[in-house]
Amino acid sequence: MITYVSGSMIRYSQFPDGFWKDIEKLMTDGDEILLGNSDFDHRVYGRCRNKQYKNVNVMRDVPKRKRSIPLSTVERMLPAASDMVRKCDRMIAVWDGESQEAFVNVLMLLALHKKCRMYFLPSGKCIEITSVDDLAPYVAERQGWTDKDMEEVLKVCGFEEQMISYMLKDSGLDEKLLTEIIGRAPISITKKRELMENLQKKNNLNHEVFCKVAGLIKDGADLSLVKQEILETYGRFGACLSDCLSEIHLAEEGLKYCTYYLFSEWYDTDVFIEKSYPVGMFDSVKKAMEYIKRNEKYEREDIPEDEILYEDWYRLECWYCDAFGTEYEQKYNYYIFKDEICWFQSLQAEKHEYGLVSYTPANNDFLGDLSDLDFPTPFKCGDIVRIDCRPFGPPLNALVVEGVKQHDCCFPTVLFRYPETDRWDITGLKHKGLYKDAELTVYYPPLSPLFRLRLSAPDELTEEDEVLVKISKELAGDEKKGAALWNEFYRGSSGGVSKEEVLKAWESVKLKGEENPE
């Protein structure tokens, strides 16, 4: 007998006792056990290896690859999983009612008219499934995401009311953008997981897939047609959210059983570079976090809460040691803000001559780089806005000089003064080149300026911002003058220009406008 074992990504404590008894019986009976390549399967494989049971085969799904549209979870697992359901005689599944992998496996098995024993975690039941009618009561129909759900996500992620109203005024947000927003937001990774899990529980995708596939199975459709319908339906929705949740789960697991090297980091406005200071090594995340809390309490002991700037962060390197205790490997960087782990980077090793190894980011889905959030804002030509990229750079005020074509990543363009300098520049807001860098000309903060973006309050405008106020009044929302200022100004801008040069450029724009009135 060949048994395919499949399950959702769950904690070890959530594995049902009855499931482990089933695994023990398979080993006692000498059955061949087929497993996938997820965290769930690794734990089952570990149990079998501990018992010295060798009649276990592990499938290899399609690897992730870099391309403009990454493979979804379903796309990666489907080819190998369909081979498994063809090969097996039956299946034992553990399903949390949400994850796609175990659910899809059960559907494909039913398409081949094979039986499944399914442990359904929400109810704690063990169900014998022989047809889609047996599965139907456990695939709930849901209302999907509402504007209220999306509004709550945006509030938690730090967006201001004006931005939220604008972002939701038409058809709301698509899944890809909402996932990117949560992944890069200045909130803890625990909160990110909770937000994504809540959205996943409310989407109706599994029910849509079930309704379409159940009809095909009842009509006797072959497995290839069932697979095609699964791919097409899941392809429209759900892939980004599911994949990001998987990445967060892996990152949370990546915090365990390591040696931890902590760095204090900040953007130094005295010398205009990002600095990193090694704090020390710790044998647990808990001890590293306790150090941070003690240090922050000491540093801010006499500063009122509303005056704390929060312009620094910590980076935690996690180093894994091999079984022999001879080699270490770094798989993640974690970034800590306000005593919480808010961002992470998965790393890939690059080997060099003489045994040297360096680590570079495998992706930036959870920490922005030059390519970051890109969506329109409600702010128009002449608006003075407040940009807040803390902890990666101090807040600043900027004037929107071009507010059209905001679906383009280059718009809106803003006039601003590099913080703690006397140099002014114009750039695309979403490009993030808002801070001076002593070595590279411009420093790009990892946090998108679209978070926390809002109109500047009058008491936030300083004497230096009088330039913004003057041009804002005289610009009076004229997009053509704004574009002309960009053209006039940018010719002489290389690392910024002086306030006098800004005013001279603006006077030139006004003069040309008077000479060539429409």
Coordinates of C-alpha atoms in Angstrom, one line a residue:
M1 CA 0.0 0.0 0.0
I2 CA 1.3 3.5 -0.9
T3 CA 0.0 6.4 1.2
Y4 CA 0.5 10.0 0.3
V5 CA 0.7 12.2 3.5
S6 CA -0.1 15.9 3.1
G7 CA -0.8 18.8 5.4
S8 CA -0.9 22.5 6.2
M9 CA 1.9 24.5 7.7
I10 CA 1.2 24.2 11.4
R11 CA 3.0 24.2 14.7
Y12 CA 4.2 20.9 16.0
S13 CA 1.8 21.1 18.9
Q14 CA -1.1 21.3 16.5
F15 CA -0.5 17.9 15.0
P16 CA -3.4 15.6 16.0
D17 CA -2.6 12.6 18.2
G18 CA -4.6 10.4 15.8
F19 CA -2.5 11.5 12.9
W20 CA 0.7 10.3 14.6
K21 CA -1.0 7.0 15.4
D22 CA -1.8 6.7 11.7
I23 CA 1.8 7.3 10.8
E24 CA 2.9 4.7 13.3
K25 CA 0.5 2.2 11.8
L26 CA 1.8 2.9 8.3
M27 CA 5.4 2.1 9.5
T28 CA 4.2 -1.0 11.3
D29 CA 2.4 -2.3 8.1
G30 CA 5.5 -1.4 6.0
D31 CA 3.6 1.0 3.7
E32 CA 5.5 3.3 1.3
I33 CA 5.0 6.9 2.5
L34 CA 5.0 9.7 0.0
L35 CA 5.8 13.2 1.3
G36 CA 5.9 16.7 -0.1
N37 CA 8.6 19.3 0.6
S38 CA 7.0 21.7 3.1
D39 CA 7.7 22.3 6.8
F40 CA 4.8 19.9 7.6
D41 CA 6.4 17.1 5.5
H42 CA 9.9 17.7 7.0
R43 CA 8.4 17.0 10.5
V44 CA 6.7 13.8 9.4
Y45 CA 10.0 12.7 7.7
G46 CA 11.9 13.5 10.9
R47 CA 9.5 11.2 12.8
C48 CA 10.0 8.4 10.3
R49 CA 13.8 8.8 10.4
N50 CA 13.8 8.7 14.2
K51 CA 12.1 5.4 14.0
Q52 CA 14.7 4.3 11.4
Y53 CA 11.9 3.8 8.8
K54 CA 13.3 4.1 5.3
N55 CA 10.4 3.4 3.1
V56 CA 9.7 7.2 2.6
N57 CA 9.9 9.2 -0.6
V58 CA 10.0 13.0 -0.7
M59 CA 8.9 14.9 -3.7
R60 CA 10.7 18.0 -5.0
D61 CA 8.5 20.8 -6.2
V62 CA 9.4 23.3 -8.8
P63 CA 12.0 25.7 -7.4
K64 CA 11.3 29.4 -7.0
R65 CA 12.9 31.4 -9.8
K66 CA 13.5 35.1 -10.4
R67 CA 11.1 36.5 -13.0
S68 CA 8.7 39.4 -13.2
I69 CA 5.8 37.3 -12.0
P70 CA 7.0 34.7 -9.5
L71 CA 5.5 31.2 -9.4
S72 CA 2.7 30.9 -6.8
T73 CA 2.7 28.2 -4.2
V74 CA 0.2 26.1 -6.2
E75 CA 2.2 26.5 -9.4
R76 CA 5.3 25.2 -7.7
M77 CA 3.7 22.2 -5.9
L78 CA 1.2 21.1 -8.5
P79 CA 3.4 19.1 -11.0
A80 CA 5.0 16.9 -8.3
A81 CA 1.9 16.6 -6.2
S82 CA -0.2 15.4 -9.2
D83 CA 2.4 12.7 -9.7
M84 CA 2.1 11.7 -6.1
V85 CA -1.7 11.4 -6.2
R86 CA -1.4 9.2 -9.3
K87 CA 1.1 7.0 -7.6
C88 CA -0.6 6.6 -4.2
D89 CA -3.4 4.3 -3.2
R90 CA -4.8 6.6 -0.6
M91 CA -4.1 9.8 1.3
I92 CA -3.9 11.0 4.9
A93 CA -4.2 14.8 5.1
V94 CA -4.2 17.4 7.9
W95 CA -6.0 20.6 6.8
D96 CA -6.4 23.9 8.7
G97 CA -9.3 25.0 6.5
E98 CA -7.2 27.7 4.9
S99 CA -4.0 26.5 3.2
Q100 CA -4.1 25.7 -0.5
E101 CA -1.6 22.9 -0.7
A102 CA -3.4 20.2 1.4
F103 CA -6.8 21.3 -0.1
V104 CA -5.6 21.0 -3.7
N105 CA -4.1 17.6 -3.0
V106 CA -7.4 16.3 -1.6
L107 CA -9.2 17.6 -4.7
M108 CA -6.8 16.0 -7.1
L109 CA -7.1 12.7 -5.2
L110 CA -10.9 12.8 -5.5
A111 CA -10.6 13.4 -9.2
L112 CA -8.9 10.0 -9.4
H113 CA -11.7 8.5 -7.2
K114 CA -9.3 7.6 -4.4
K115 CA -10.0 7.8 -0.6
C116 CA -8.7 10.3 1.9
R117 CA -8.6 10.4 5.7
M118 CA -8.6 14.1 6.6
Y119 CA -7.9 15.7 10.0
F120 CA -9.9 18.9 9.9
L121 CA -8.2 21.2 12.5
P122 CA -10.9 23.8 13.1
S123 CA -13.3 21.2 14.4
G124 CA -10.8 18.6 15.5
K125 CA -12.7 15.9 13.5
C126 CA -11.2 13.1 11.5
I127 CA -13.3 12.5 8.3
E128 CA -13.2 9.7 5.8
I129 CA -13.6 11.4 2.4
T130 CA -14.6 9.3 -0.7
S131 CA -16.3 12.0 -2.7
V132 CA -16.6 15.8 -3.1
D133 CA -19.9 15.7 -1.3
D134 CA -18.0 14.4 1.8
L135 CA -15.6 17.4 1.6
A136 CA -18.3 20.1 0.8
P137 CA -19.4 20.8 4.5
Y138 CA -15.8 21.8 5.3
V139 CA -15.3 24.3 2.6
A140 CA -17.1 27.4 3.8
E141 CA -18.4 30.2 1.7
R142 CA -17.2 33.6 2.8
Q143 CA -18.1 37.2 2.1
G144 CA -14.6 38.1 0.9
W145 CA -12.7 41.3 1.8
T146 CA -14.7 44.4 2.6
D147 CA -13.6 48.1 2.5
K148 CA -13.7 48.0 6.3
D149 CA -11.2 45.1 6.3
M150 CA -8.8 47.0 4.0
E151 CA -9.2 50.2 6.0
E152 CA -8.2 48.4 9.1
V153 CA -5.1 47.0 7.4
L154 CA -4.1 50.4 6.1
K155 CA -4.5 52.1 9.6
V156 CA -2.4 49.4 11.3
C157 CA 0.3 49.8 8.6
G158 CA 0.6 53.5 9.4
F159 CA -1.3 55.3 6.6
E160 CA -3.0 58.6 7.4
E161 CA -6.8 59.1 7.0
Q162 CA -6.4 61.2 3.8
M163 CA -4.4 58.5 2.1
I164 CA -6.7 55.7 3.2
S165 CA -9.8 57.5 1.9
Y166 CA -8.1 58.0 -1.4
M167 CA -6.8 54.5 -1.7
L168 CA -10.3 53.0 -1.1
K169 CA -12.4 55.5 -3.0
D170 CA -12.8 53.4 -6.2
S171 CA -12.5 49.6 -6.1
G172 CA -10.2 49.2 -3.2
L173 CA -6.8 47.5 -3.3
D174 CA -5.8 44.4 -5.3
E175 CA -4.2 41.5 -3.4
K176 CA -0.7 42.0 -4.7
L177 CA -0.5 45.6 -3.5
L178 CA -2.2 44.9 -0.2
T179 CA 0.4 42.1 0.4
E180 CA 3.3 44.4 -0.5
I181 CA 2.0 47.0 1.9
I182 CA 1.7 44.6 4.8
G183 CA 5.1 43.0 4.1
R184 CA 7.0 46.3 4.1
A185 CA 5.0 48.2 6.8
P186 CA 6.7 49.6 10.0
I187 CA 4.9 47.0 12.2
S188 CA 6.1 43.7 13.8
I189 CA 6.3 40.6 11.7
T190 CA 3.9 39.0 14.2
K191 CA 1.3 41.7 13.4
K192 CA 2.0 41.2 9.7
R193 CA 1.2 37.5 10.0
E194 CA -1.9 38.2 11.9
L195 CA -3.2 40.7 9.3
M196 CA -2.5 38.3 6.5
E197 CA -4.0 35.3 8.3
N198 CA -7.2 37.4 8.9
L199 CA -7.4 38.3 5.3
Q200 CA -6.8 34.7 4.2
K201 CA -9.6 33.5 6.5
K202 CA -12.0 36.0 4.9
N203 CA -11.2 35.4 1.2
N204 CA -13.6 33.1 -0.7
L205 CA -11.0 31.5 -3.0
N206 CA -11.1 27.9 -1.7
H207 CA -14.8 27.9 -2.0
E208 CA -14.7 29.2 -5.6
V209 CA -12.1 26.5 -6.5
F210 CA -14.2 23.8 -4.9
C211 CA -17.4 24.8 -6.7
K212 CA -15.7 24.7 -10.1
V213 CA -13.7 21.6 -9.5
A214 CA -16.4 19.6 -7.8
G215 CA -18.6 20.0 -10.9
L216 CA -15.8 18.7 -13.1
I217 CA -15.1 15.7 -10.9
K218 CA -18.8 14.8 -10.8
D219 CA -18.9 15.0 -14.6
G220 CA -16.0 12.6 -14.8
A221 CA -13.3 15.1 -16.0
D222 CA -9.8 13.8 -16.0
L223 CA -7.0 15.1 -13.7
S224 CA -5.4 17.3 -16.3
L225 CA -8.6 19.3 -16.7
V226 CA -9.0 19.6 -12.9
K227 CA -5.5 20.8 -12.6
Q228 CA -6.0 23.4 -15.3
E229 CA -9.1 24.8 -13.5
I230 CA -7.2 24.9 -10.2
L231 CA -4.4 26.9 -11.7
E232 CA -6.6 29.3 -13.5
T233 CA -8.8 30.1 -10.5
Y234 CA -5.9 30.3 -8.0
G235 CA -3.9 32.3 -10.5
R236 CA -6.4 35.2 -10.3
F237 CA -6.1 35.6 -6.5
G238 CA -4.4 34.3 -3.4
A239 CA -0.9 33.5 -4.6
C240 CA 0.8 36.6 -3.2
L241 CA -0.9 36.4 0.2
S242 CA -0.2 32.6 0.6
D243 CA 3.4 32.9 -0.5
C244 CA 4.1 35.9 1.8
L245 CA 2.5 34.0 4.8
S246 CA 4.8 31.1 4.1
E247 CA 7.8 33.4 4.0
I248 CA 6.8 34.9 7.3
H249 CA 6.4 31.5 8.9
L250 CA 9.8 30.5 7.7
A251 CA 11.3 33.7 9.0
E252 CA 9.8 33.1 12.4
E253 CA 11.2 29.6 12.4
G254 CA 14.5 31.1 11.3
L255 CA 14.8 32.9 14.7
K256 CA 15.2 29.6 16.5
Y257 CA 18.3 27.7 17.5
C258 CA 21.0 30.2 16.2
T259 CA 23.8 32.3 17.4
Y260 CA 22.7 35.9 17.3
Y261 CA 24.8 38.9 16.5
L262 CA 23.3 42.3 17.2
F263 CA 24.1 45.6 15.6
S264 CA 22.9 49.1 16.5
E265 CA 22.3 51.1 13.3
W266 CA 21.3 54.6 12.3
Y267 CA 21.5 57.2 9.5
D268 CA 24.1 59.7 10.8
T269 CA 23.1 63.2 9.7
D270 CA 26.5 64.6 10.9
V271 CA 28.4 62.7 8.2
F272 CA 25.5 61.5 6.0
I273 CA 26.1 57.8 6.0
E274 CA 24.3 54.8 7.4
K275 CA 26.3 53.5 10.4
S276 CA 26.4 50.1 12.0
Y277 CA 27.9 49.4 15.5
P278 CA 28.3 45.8 16.7
V279 CA 26.7 45.4 20.1
G280 CA 27.5 41.8 20.9
M281 CA 26.6 38.2 20.5
F282 CA 23.7 36.4 22.3
D283 CA 22.5 32.9 22.6
S284 CA 18.8 33.7 22.4
V285 CA 16.5 36.2 20.8
K286 CA 15.0 36.9 24.2
K287 CA 18.3 38.0 25.6
A288 CA 19.0 40.2 22.6
M289 CA 15.6 41.9 23.0
E290 CA 16.1 42.3 26.8
Y291 CA 19.4 44.1 26.0
I292 CA 17.6 46.4 23.6
K293 CA 14.9 47.3 26.0
R294 CA 17.4 48.0 28.8
N295 CA 19.5 50.1 26.5
E296 CA 16.5 52.1 25.1
K297 CA 15.2 52.7 28.6
Y298 CA 18.6 54.1 29.6
E299 CA 19.1 56.2 26.5
R300 CA 15.6 57.8 26.7
E301 CA 15.2 57.9 30.5
D302 CA 14.8 61.7 30.7
I303 CA 13.1 62.3 27.3
P304 CA 9.2 62.7 27.2
E305 CA 7.5 60.1 25.1
D306 CA 6.2 62.7 22.6
E307 CA 9.8 64.0 22.1
I308 CA 11.5 60.7 21.3
L309 CA 12.6 60.8 17.7
Y310 CA 13.0 57.0 17.0
E311 CA 15.7 57.5 14.4
D312 CA 17.7 54.4 15.0
W313 CA 17.1 50.6 14.7
Y314 CA 18.8 47.3 15.4
R315 CA 19.9 44.6 13.0
L316 CA 20.0 41.0 14.2
E317 CA 22.1 38.5 12.3
C318 CA 21.1 34.8 12.8
W319 CA 23.9 32.3 12.3
Y320 CA 23.1 28.6 12.0
C321 CA 25.8 26.1 13.0
D322 CA 26.1 22.7 11.3
A323 CA 25.8 19.4 13.1
F324 CA 29.5 19.2 13.6
G325 CA 29.9 22.6 15.1
T326 CA 32.4 23.7 12.5
E327 CA 30.6 25.9 10.0
Y328 CA 28.2 28.7 10.3
E329 CA 25.7 30.0 7.8
Q330 CA 23.6 33.2 7.9
K331 CA 20.1 32.8 6.4
Y332 CA 18.4 36.0 7.7
N333 CA 18.8 39.6 8.7
Y334 CA 16.1 40.9 11.1
Y335 CA 15.5 44.6 11.7
I336 CA 14.2 45.8 15.0
F337 CA 12.3 49.1 15.6
K338 CA 10.6 50.2 18.8
D339 CA 11.6 46.9 20.5
E340 CA 9.9 44.8 17.8
I341 CA 11.2 42.8 14.9
C342 CA 9.5 44.6 12.0
W343 CA 11.4 43.6 8.8
F344 CA 13.6 40.7 7.6
Q345 CA 15.7 39.8 4.6
S346 CA 16.3 36.2 3.5
L347 CA 19.9 35.8 2.4
Q348 CA 21.8 33.7 -0.2
A349 CA 25.4 32.7 0.1
E350 CA 27.9 33.6 -2.6
K351 CA 31.2 31.7 -2.5
H352 CA 34.5 33.3 -3.5
E353 CA 38.1 32.3 -3.7
Y354 CA 40.0 31.0 -0.7
G355 CA 36.8 29.7 0.9
L356 CA 35.4 33.2 1.5
V357 CA 31.6 33.5 1.6
S358 CA 29.4 36.6 1.4
Y359 CA 25.7 37.0 1.9
T360 CA 23.3 39.1 -0.3
P361 CA 19.5 39.6 -0.1
A362 CA 17.6 36.8 -1.8
N363 CA 14.6 39.2 -2.1
N364 CA 13.3 42.5 -0.7
D365 CA 9.7 41.6 -0.3
F366 CA 9.9 42.5 3.4
L367 CA 12.3 45.4 3.3
G368 CA 12.1 48.0 0.6
D369 CA 15.0 48.7 -1.8
L370 CA 15.2 51.0 -4.9
S371 CA 12.1 49.2 -6.1
D372 CA 9.4 49.9 -3.6
L373 CA 5.6 50.7 -3.2
D374 CA 4.1 52.4 -6.3
F375 CA 0.5 53.7 -6.2
P376 CA -1.1 57.1 -6.6
T377 CA -1.6 59.6 -3.8
P378 CA -4.3 62.3 -3.3
F379 CA -1.8 65.1 -3.2
K380 CA -1.7 67.7 -6.0
C381 CA 0.6 70.3 -7.4
G382 CA 1.2 73.0 -4.7
D383 CA 0.5 70.7 -1.7
I384 CA 3.2 70.7 1.0
V385 CA 3.5 67.2 2.4
R386 CA 5.1 65.6 5.5
I387 CA 7.4 62.7 4.7
D388 CA 8.3 60.3 7.5
C389 CA 10.7 57.4 6.8
R390 CA 11.8 56.8 10.4
P391 CA 13.7 55.0 11.7
F392 CA 15.8 55.1 8.5
G393 CA 15.8 58.9 8.1
P394 CA 14.4 62.0 9.8
P395 CA 11.1 63.6 8.8
L396 CA 11.0 66.4 6.2
N397 CA 8.6 68.6 4.4
A398 CA 8.3 68.7 0.6
L399 CA 6.3 70.6 -2.1
V400 CA 4.5 68.6 -4.8
V401 CA 5.5 70.3 -8.0
E402 CA 3.9 67.7 -10.4
G403 CA 0.9 65.7 -9.3
V404 CA -0.3 64.2 -12.6
K405 CA 0.3 60.8 -14.0
Q406 CA 0.6 59.2 -10.5
H407 CA 0.3 55.7 -11.9
D408 CA 3.8 56.3 -13.1
C409 CA 6.5 55.6 -10.5
C410 CA 8.2 58.9 -11.3
F411 CA 5.2 61.0 -10.0
P412 CA 4.5 62.9 -7.9
T413 CA 7.7 64.9 -8.1
V414 CA 8.6 66.9 -5.0
L415 CA 10.9 69.8 -4.2
F416 CA 12.6 69.4 -0.8
R417 CA 15.7 70.2 1.3
Y418 CA 18.0 67.4 2.2
P419 CA 17.6 67.1 6.0
E420 CA 20.4 68.8 8.0
T421 CA 21.9 70.4 4.9
D422 CA 21.4 73.6 2.9
R423 CA 21.0 71.8 -0.4
W424 CA 17.7 71.5 -2.3
D425 CA 16.6 69.0 -4.9
I426 CA 13.7 67.7 -6.9
T427 CA 12.9 64.0 -7.3
G428 CA 10.1 61.5 -7.8
L429 CA 8.7 60.8 -4.3
K430 CA 8.5 57.1 -4.8
H431 CA 12.1 56.9 -5.9
K432 CA 13.0 57.7 -2.2
G433 CA 16.2 59.8 -3.0
L434 CA 15.4 62.1 -0.1
Y435 CA 18.6 62.0 2.0
K436 CA 22.2 62.9 1.3
D437 CA 24.8 60.2 1.2
A438 CA 28.5 61.2 1.6
E439 CA 29.7 58.3 -0.5
L440 CA 26.9 57.6 -3.0
T441 CA 25.3 61.1 -3.3
V442 CA 21.9 59.9 -2.3
Y443 CA 20.8 57.6 0.5
Y444 CA 17.6 55.6 -0.1
P445 CA 15.7 54.7 3.1
P446 CA 14.3 51.1 3.2
L447 CA 10.9 52.4 4.3
S448 CA 8.7 53.8 1.5
P449 CA 7.8 57.5 2.0
L450 CA 4.2 56.6 1.0
F451 CA 3.7 55.2 4.6
R452 CA 2.7 58.0 6.9
L453 CA 2.5 60.5 4.0
R454 CA 0.1 63.5 4.8
L455 CA -0.3 67.2 4.4
S456 CA 2.2 69.1 6.6
A457 CA 0.8 70.9 9.6
P458 CA 1.5 74.7 9.9
D459 CA 3.5 74.2 13.1
E460 CA 5.8 71.6 11.3
L461 CA 7.0 74.2 8.8
T462 CA 10.3 75.8 9.8
E463 CA 12.1 79.0 8.6
E464 CA 13.8 76.9 5.9
D465 CA 10.5 75.8 4.6
E466 CA 9.5 79.4 3.7
V467 CA 10.8 78.6 0.2
L468 CA 8.2 75.8 0.0
V469 CA 5.4 78.1 1.3
K470 CA 6.3 80.9 -1.2
I471 CA 6.5 78.7 -4.3
S472 CA 3.3 76.8 -3.2
K473 CA 1.3 80.0 -3.1
E474 CA 2.6 81.3 -6.4
L475 CA 2.4 78.0 -8.1
A476 CA -1.3 77.8 -7.3
G477 CA -1.8 74.3 -8.6
D478 CA -0.4 75.1 -12.1
E479 CA 0.9 71.7 -13.3
K480 CA 2.7 73.4 -16.3
K481 CA 4.6 75.7 -14.1
G482 CA 5.5 72.7 -11.9
A483 CA 6.8 70.8 -14.9
A484 CA 8.7 73.9 -16.0
L485 CA 10.3 74.3 -12.5
W486 CA 11.4 70.6 -12.7
N487 CA 13.0 71.3 -16.1
E488 CA 14.6 74.6 -15.1
F489 CA 15.8 73.3 -11.7
Y490 CA 17.1 69.9 -12.7
R491 CA 19.6 71.2 -15.3
G492 CA 21.8 72.5 -12.5
S493 CA 21.0 69.9 -9.9
S494 CA 23.7 67.4 -9.1
G495 CA 23.6 66.6 -5.4
G496 CA 21.3 69.6 -4.8
V497 CA 21.4 73.4 -5.2
S498 CA 21.3 76.3 -2.8
K499 CA 18.1 78.1 -1.7
E500 CA 19.1 81.1 -3.8
E501 CA 19.4 78.9 -6.9
V502 CA 15.9 77.4 -6.2
L503 CA 14.4 80.9 -6.0
K504 CA 16.3 81.9 -9.1
A505 CA 14.9 78.9 -11.0
W506 CA 11.4 79.7 -9.8
E507 CA 11.7 83.4 -10.9
S508 CA 12.8 82.2 -14.3
V509 CA 9.7 80.0 -14.6
K510 CA 7.5 82.8 -13.7
L511 CA 9.2 85.2 -16.1
K512 CA 8.8 82.7 -19.0
G513 CA 5.2 82.2 -18.1
E514 CA 4.6 86.0 -18.3
E515 CA 6.4 86.3 -21.6
N516 CA 4.4 83.3 -23.1
P517 CA 0.9 83.5 -21.6
E518 CA -1.6 81.1 -23.0

